[in-house]
mmCIF file of C-alpha atoms in Angstrom:
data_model
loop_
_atom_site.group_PDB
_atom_site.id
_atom_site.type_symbol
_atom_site.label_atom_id
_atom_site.label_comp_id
_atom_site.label_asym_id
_atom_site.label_seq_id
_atom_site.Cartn_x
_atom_site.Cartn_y
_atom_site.Cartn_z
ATOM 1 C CA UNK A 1 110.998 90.899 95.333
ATOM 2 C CA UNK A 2 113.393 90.300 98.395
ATOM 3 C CA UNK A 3 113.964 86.351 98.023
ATOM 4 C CA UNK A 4 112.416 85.407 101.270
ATOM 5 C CA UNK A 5 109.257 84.249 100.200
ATOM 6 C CA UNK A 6 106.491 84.493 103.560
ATOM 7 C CA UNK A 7 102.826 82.358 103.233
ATOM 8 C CA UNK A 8 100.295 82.971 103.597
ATOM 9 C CA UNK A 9 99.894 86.697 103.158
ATOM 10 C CA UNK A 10 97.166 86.799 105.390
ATOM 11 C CA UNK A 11 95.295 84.671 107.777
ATOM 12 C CA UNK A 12 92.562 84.901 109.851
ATOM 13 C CA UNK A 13 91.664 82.504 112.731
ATOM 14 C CA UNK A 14 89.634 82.008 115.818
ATOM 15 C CA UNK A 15 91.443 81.841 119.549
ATOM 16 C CA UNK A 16 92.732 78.675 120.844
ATOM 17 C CA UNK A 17 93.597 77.513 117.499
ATOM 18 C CA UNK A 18 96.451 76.457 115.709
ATOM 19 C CA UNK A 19 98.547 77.828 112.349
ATOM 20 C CA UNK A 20 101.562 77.822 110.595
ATOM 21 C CA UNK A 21 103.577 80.393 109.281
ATOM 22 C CA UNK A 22 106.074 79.489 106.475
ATOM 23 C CA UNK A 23 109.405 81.499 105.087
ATOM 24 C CA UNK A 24 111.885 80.329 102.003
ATOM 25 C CA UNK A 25 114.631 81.985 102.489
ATOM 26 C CA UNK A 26 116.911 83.604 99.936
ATOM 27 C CA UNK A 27 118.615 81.333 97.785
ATOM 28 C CA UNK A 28 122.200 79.893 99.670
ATOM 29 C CA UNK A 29 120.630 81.736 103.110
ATOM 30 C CA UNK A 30 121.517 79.439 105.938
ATOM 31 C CA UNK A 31 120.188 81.758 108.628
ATOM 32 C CA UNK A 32 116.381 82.463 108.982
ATOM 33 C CA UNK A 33 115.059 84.950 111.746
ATOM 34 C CA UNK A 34 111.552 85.507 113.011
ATOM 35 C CA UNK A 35 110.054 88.814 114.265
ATOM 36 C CA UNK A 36 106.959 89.530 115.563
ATOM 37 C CA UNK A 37 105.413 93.168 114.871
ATOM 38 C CA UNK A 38 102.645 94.351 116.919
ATOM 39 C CA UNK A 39 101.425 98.513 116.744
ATOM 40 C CA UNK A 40 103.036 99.109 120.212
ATOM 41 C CA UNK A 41 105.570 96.628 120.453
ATOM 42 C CA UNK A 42 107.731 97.390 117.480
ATOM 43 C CA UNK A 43 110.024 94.914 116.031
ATOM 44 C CA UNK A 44 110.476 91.377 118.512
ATOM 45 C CA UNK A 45 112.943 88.912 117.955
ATOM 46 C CA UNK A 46 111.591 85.558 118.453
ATOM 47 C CA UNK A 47 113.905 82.911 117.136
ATOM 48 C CA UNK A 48 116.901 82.008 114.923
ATOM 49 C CA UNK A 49 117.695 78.844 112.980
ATOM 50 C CA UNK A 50 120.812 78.320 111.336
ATOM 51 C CA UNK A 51 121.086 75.277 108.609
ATOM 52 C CA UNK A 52 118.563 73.556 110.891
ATOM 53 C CA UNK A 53 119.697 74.423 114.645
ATOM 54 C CA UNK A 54 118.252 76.644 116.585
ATOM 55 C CA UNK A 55 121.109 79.388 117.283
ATOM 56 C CA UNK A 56 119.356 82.243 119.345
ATOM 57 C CA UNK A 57 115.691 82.404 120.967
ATOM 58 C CA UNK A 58 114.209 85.241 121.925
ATOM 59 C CA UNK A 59 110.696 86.938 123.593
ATOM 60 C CA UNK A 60 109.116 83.666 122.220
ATOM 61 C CA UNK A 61 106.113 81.967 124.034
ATOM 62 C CA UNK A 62 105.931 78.518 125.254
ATOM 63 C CA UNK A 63 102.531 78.131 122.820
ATOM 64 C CA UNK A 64 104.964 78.925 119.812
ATOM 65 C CA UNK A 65 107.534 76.861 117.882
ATOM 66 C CA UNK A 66 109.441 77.018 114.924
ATOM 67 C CA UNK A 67 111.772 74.646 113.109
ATOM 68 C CA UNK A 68 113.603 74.636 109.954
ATOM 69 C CA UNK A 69 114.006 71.859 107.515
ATOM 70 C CA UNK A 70 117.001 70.268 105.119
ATOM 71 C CA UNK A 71 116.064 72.398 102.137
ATOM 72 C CA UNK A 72 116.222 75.239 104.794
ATOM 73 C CA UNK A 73 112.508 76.684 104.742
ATOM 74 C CA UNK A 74 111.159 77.654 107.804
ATOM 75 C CA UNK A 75 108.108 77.093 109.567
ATOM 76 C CA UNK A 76 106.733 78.923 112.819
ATOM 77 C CA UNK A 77 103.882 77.009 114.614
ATOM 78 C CA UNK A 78 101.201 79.300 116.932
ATOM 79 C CA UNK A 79 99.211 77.057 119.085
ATOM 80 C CA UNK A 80 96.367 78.393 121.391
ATOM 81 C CA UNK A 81 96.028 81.845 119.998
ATOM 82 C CA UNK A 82 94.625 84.657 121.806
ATOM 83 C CA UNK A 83 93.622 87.644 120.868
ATOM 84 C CA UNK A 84 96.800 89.252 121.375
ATOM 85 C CA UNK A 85 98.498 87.409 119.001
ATOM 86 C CA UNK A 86 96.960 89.350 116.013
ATOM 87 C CA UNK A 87 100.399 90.721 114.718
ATOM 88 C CA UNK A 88 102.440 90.905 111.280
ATOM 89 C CA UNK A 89 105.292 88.241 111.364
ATOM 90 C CA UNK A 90 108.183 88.447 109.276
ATOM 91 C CA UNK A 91 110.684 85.892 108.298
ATOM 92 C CA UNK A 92 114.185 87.353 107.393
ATOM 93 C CA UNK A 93 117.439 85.683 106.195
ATOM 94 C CA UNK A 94 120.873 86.045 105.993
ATOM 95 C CA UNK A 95 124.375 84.748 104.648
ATOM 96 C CA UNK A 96 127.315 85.551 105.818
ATOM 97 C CA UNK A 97 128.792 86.362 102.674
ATOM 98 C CA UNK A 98 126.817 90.049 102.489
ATOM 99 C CA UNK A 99 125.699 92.753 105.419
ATOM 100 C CA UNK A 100 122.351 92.996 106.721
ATOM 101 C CA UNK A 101 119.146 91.077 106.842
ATOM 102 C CA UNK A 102 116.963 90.219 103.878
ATOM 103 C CA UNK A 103 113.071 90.185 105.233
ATOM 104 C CA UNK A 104 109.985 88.943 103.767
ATOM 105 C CA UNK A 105 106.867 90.771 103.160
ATOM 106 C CA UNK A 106 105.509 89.145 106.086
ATOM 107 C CA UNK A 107 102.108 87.235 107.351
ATOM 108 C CA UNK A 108 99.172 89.378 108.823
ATOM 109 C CA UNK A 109 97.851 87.342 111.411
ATOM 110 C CA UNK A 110 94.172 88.133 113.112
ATOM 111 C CA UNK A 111 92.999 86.381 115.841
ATOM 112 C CA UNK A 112 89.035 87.260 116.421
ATOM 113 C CA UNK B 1 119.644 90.576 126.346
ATOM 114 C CA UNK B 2 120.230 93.123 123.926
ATOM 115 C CA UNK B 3 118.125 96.509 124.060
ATOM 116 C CA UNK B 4 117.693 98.523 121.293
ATOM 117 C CA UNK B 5 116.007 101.862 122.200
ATOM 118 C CA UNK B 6 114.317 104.897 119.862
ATOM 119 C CA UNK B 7 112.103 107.182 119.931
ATOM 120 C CA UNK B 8 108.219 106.351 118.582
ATOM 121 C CA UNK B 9 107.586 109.629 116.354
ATOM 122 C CA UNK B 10 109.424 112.484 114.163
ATOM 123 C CA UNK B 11 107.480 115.360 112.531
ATOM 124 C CA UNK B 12 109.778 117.487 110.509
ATOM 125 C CA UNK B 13 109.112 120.184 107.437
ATOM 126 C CA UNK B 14 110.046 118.961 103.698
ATOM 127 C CA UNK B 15 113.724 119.816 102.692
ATOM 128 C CA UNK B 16 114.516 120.289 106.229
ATOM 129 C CA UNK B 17 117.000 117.446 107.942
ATOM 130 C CA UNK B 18 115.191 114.645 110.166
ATOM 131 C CA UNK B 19 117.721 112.777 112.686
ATOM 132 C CA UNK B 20 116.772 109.585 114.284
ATOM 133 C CA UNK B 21 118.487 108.328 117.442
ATOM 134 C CA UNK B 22 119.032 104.945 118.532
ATOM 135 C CA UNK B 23 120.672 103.627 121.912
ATOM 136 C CA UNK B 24 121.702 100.470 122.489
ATOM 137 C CA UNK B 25 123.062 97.976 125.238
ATOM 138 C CA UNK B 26 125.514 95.245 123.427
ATOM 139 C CA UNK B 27 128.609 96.570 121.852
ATOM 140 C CA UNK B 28 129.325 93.040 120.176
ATOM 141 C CA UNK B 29 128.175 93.936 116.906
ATOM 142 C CA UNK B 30 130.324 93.972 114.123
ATOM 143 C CA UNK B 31 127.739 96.038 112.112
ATOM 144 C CA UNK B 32 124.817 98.374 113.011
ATOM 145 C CA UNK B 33 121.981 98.892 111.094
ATOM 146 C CA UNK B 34 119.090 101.370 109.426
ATOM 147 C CA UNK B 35 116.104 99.818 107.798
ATOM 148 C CA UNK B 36 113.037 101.740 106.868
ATOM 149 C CA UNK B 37 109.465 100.294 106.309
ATOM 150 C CA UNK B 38 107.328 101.715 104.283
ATOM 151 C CA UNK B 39 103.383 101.344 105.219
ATOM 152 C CA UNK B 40 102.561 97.666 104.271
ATOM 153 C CA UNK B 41 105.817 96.328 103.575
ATOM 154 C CA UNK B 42 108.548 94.412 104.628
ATOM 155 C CA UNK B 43 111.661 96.302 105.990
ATOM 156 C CA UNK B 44 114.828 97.124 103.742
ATOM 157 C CA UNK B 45 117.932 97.530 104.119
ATOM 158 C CA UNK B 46 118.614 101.520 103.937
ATOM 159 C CA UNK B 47 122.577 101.749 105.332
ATOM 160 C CA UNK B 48 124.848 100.217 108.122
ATOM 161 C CA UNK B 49 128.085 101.235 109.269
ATOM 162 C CA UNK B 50 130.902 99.141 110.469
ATOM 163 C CA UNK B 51 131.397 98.763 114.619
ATOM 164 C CA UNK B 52 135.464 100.473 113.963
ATOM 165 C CA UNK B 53 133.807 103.641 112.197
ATOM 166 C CA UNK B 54 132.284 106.667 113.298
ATOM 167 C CA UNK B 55 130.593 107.939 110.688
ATOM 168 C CA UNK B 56 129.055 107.093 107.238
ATOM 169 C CA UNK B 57 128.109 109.142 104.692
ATOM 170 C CA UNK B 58 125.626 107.471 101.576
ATOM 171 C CA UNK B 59 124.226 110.367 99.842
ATOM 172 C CA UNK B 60 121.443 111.747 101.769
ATOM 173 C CA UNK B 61 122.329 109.764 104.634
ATOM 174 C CA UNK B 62 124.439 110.183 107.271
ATOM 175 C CA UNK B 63 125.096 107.648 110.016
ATOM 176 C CA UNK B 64 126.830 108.370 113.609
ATOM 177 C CA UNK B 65 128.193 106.599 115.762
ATOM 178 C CA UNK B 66 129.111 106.976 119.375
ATOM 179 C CA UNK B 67 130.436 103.658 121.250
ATOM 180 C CA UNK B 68 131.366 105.245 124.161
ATOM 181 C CA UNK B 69 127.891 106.427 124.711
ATOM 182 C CA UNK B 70 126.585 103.540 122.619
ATOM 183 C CA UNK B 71 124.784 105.870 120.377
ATOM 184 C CA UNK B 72 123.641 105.250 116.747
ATOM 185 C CA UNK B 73 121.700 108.060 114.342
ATOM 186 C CA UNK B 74 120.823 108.656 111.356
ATOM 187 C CA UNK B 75 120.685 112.025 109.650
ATOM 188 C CA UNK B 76 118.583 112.492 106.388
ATOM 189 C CA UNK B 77 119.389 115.575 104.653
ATOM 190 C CA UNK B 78 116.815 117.930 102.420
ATOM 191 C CA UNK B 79 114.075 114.879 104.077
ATOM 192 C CA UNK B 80 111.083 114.422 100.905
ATOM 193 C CA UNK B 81 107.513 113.377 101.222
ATOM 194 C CA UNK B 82 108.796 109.897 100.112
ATOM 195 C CA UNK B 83 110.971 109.756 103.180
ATOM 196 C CA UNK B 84 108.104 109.191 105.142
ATOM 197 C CA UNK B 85 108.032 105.400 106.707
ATOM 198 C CA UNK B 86 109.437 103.751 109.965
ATOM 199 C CA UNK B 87 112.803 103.553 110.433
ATOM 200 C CA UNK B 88 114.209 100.972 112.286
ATOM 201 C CA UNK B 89 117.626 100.729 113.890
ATOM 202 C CA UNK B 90 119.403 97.046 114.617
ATOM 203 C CA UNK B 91 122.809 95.875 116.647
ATOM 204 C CA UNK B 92 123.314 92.182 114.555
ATOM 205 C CA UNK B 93 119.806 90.832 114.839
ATOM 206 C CA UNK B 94 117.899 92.915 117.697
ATOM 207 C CA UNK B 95 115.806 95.790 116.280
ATOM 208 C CA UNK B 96 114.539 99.147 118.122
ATOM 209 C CA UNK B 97 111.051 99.707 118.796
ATOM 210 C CA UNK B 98 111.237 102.130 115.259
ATOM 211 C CA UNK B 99 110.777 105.666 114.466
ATOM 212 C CA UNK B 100 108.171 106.640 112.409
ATOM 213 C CA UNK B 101 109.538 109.937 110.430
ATOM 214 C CA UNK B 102 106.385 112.108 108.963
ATOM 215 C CA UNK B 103 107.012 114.326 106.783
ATOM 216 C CA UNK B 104 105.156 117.845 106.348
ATOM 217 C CA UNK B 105 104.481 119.368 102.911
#
């Protein structure tokens, strides 16, 4: 068990809906990062909150959002999902008090 | 941005050495990563080195880099069956596209 805590395991949903993705970080982890994985895409960075603020955004779509909250969960939001959007997600953390980042087991997400 | 290159596949013979190369665009970084996946699992932490050093040795491992050429790898010595997974390299936050290392019996 890494700490970072990622629900649901899996879900599956039908396009142009809406779900939401949710990380606990490690205990005392102010950062939280989230990657999308897809077969041919590797590893993308889509966003990073730190203690609440966003800090860094990267390849993230418009349809997606994320947020984090005072007791510094995480929550990323998919809204009109296409097929394409079938992907693992992880959810990592990190303090600055050790090296490296500390990553979840991740969501499977299909979209059919 | 930052771009974090490597190449998609590695075939290599038990007990012989794998290396995995990584490029990269940003030489911010303080520290530079390895992190290997195994097949339905998150990614861990495997070694990192420190942006000032050249080299790291941990065990098995050895870790290379080149900041003139802006060059990470990572050498696994006498590579096992249980080596096989994806291994990813990161500059801070920004992974590669990931190398998956197969290894033959």
């Amino acid at each position: 068990d890494s700490g970072v805590t990622q629900t649901p395991k899996h879900l599956i949903t039908a396009t142009g809906q809406r779900v939401t993705l949710r990380c606990s970080p490690r205990s005392g982890d102010l950062s939280v990062y989230w990657y999308q994985q897809s077969l041919d895409q590797g590893l993308q960075f889509l966003i990073q909150y730190y203690n609440g603020e966003e800090r860094a955004k990267g390849n993230i779509l418009e349809r997606f959002s994320a947020q984090q909250f005072p007791d510094l969960h995480s929550e990323l939001n998919l809204s009109s999902l296409e097929l394409g959007d079938s992907a693992l997600y992880f959810c990592a953390s990190r303090n600055s008090d050790y090296v490296g980042y500390t990553f979840g087991s991740g969501t499977r997400l299909t979209v059919v | 941005g930052e771009d974090v290159e490597q190449s998609l596949f590695l075939s290599v013979r038990e007990g012989d050495s794998s290396v995995i190369n990584c490029t990269y665009t940003d030489s911010s970084s303080t520290y530079l990563y390895w992190y290997k996946q195994e097949p339905g699992a998150g990614l861990q932490l495997l070694t990192y080195i420190f942006s000032n050093m050249d080299m790291k040795q941990d065990q098995r491992l050895t870790v290379l880099l080149n900041k003139k050429d802006k060059h990470l790898s990572l050498r696994i010595a006498d590579t096992q069956t249980g080596d096989s997974a994806i291994y990813f390299c990161a500059v801070s936050y920004i992974f590669g596209t990931g190398t998956r290392l197969k290894v033959l019996a």
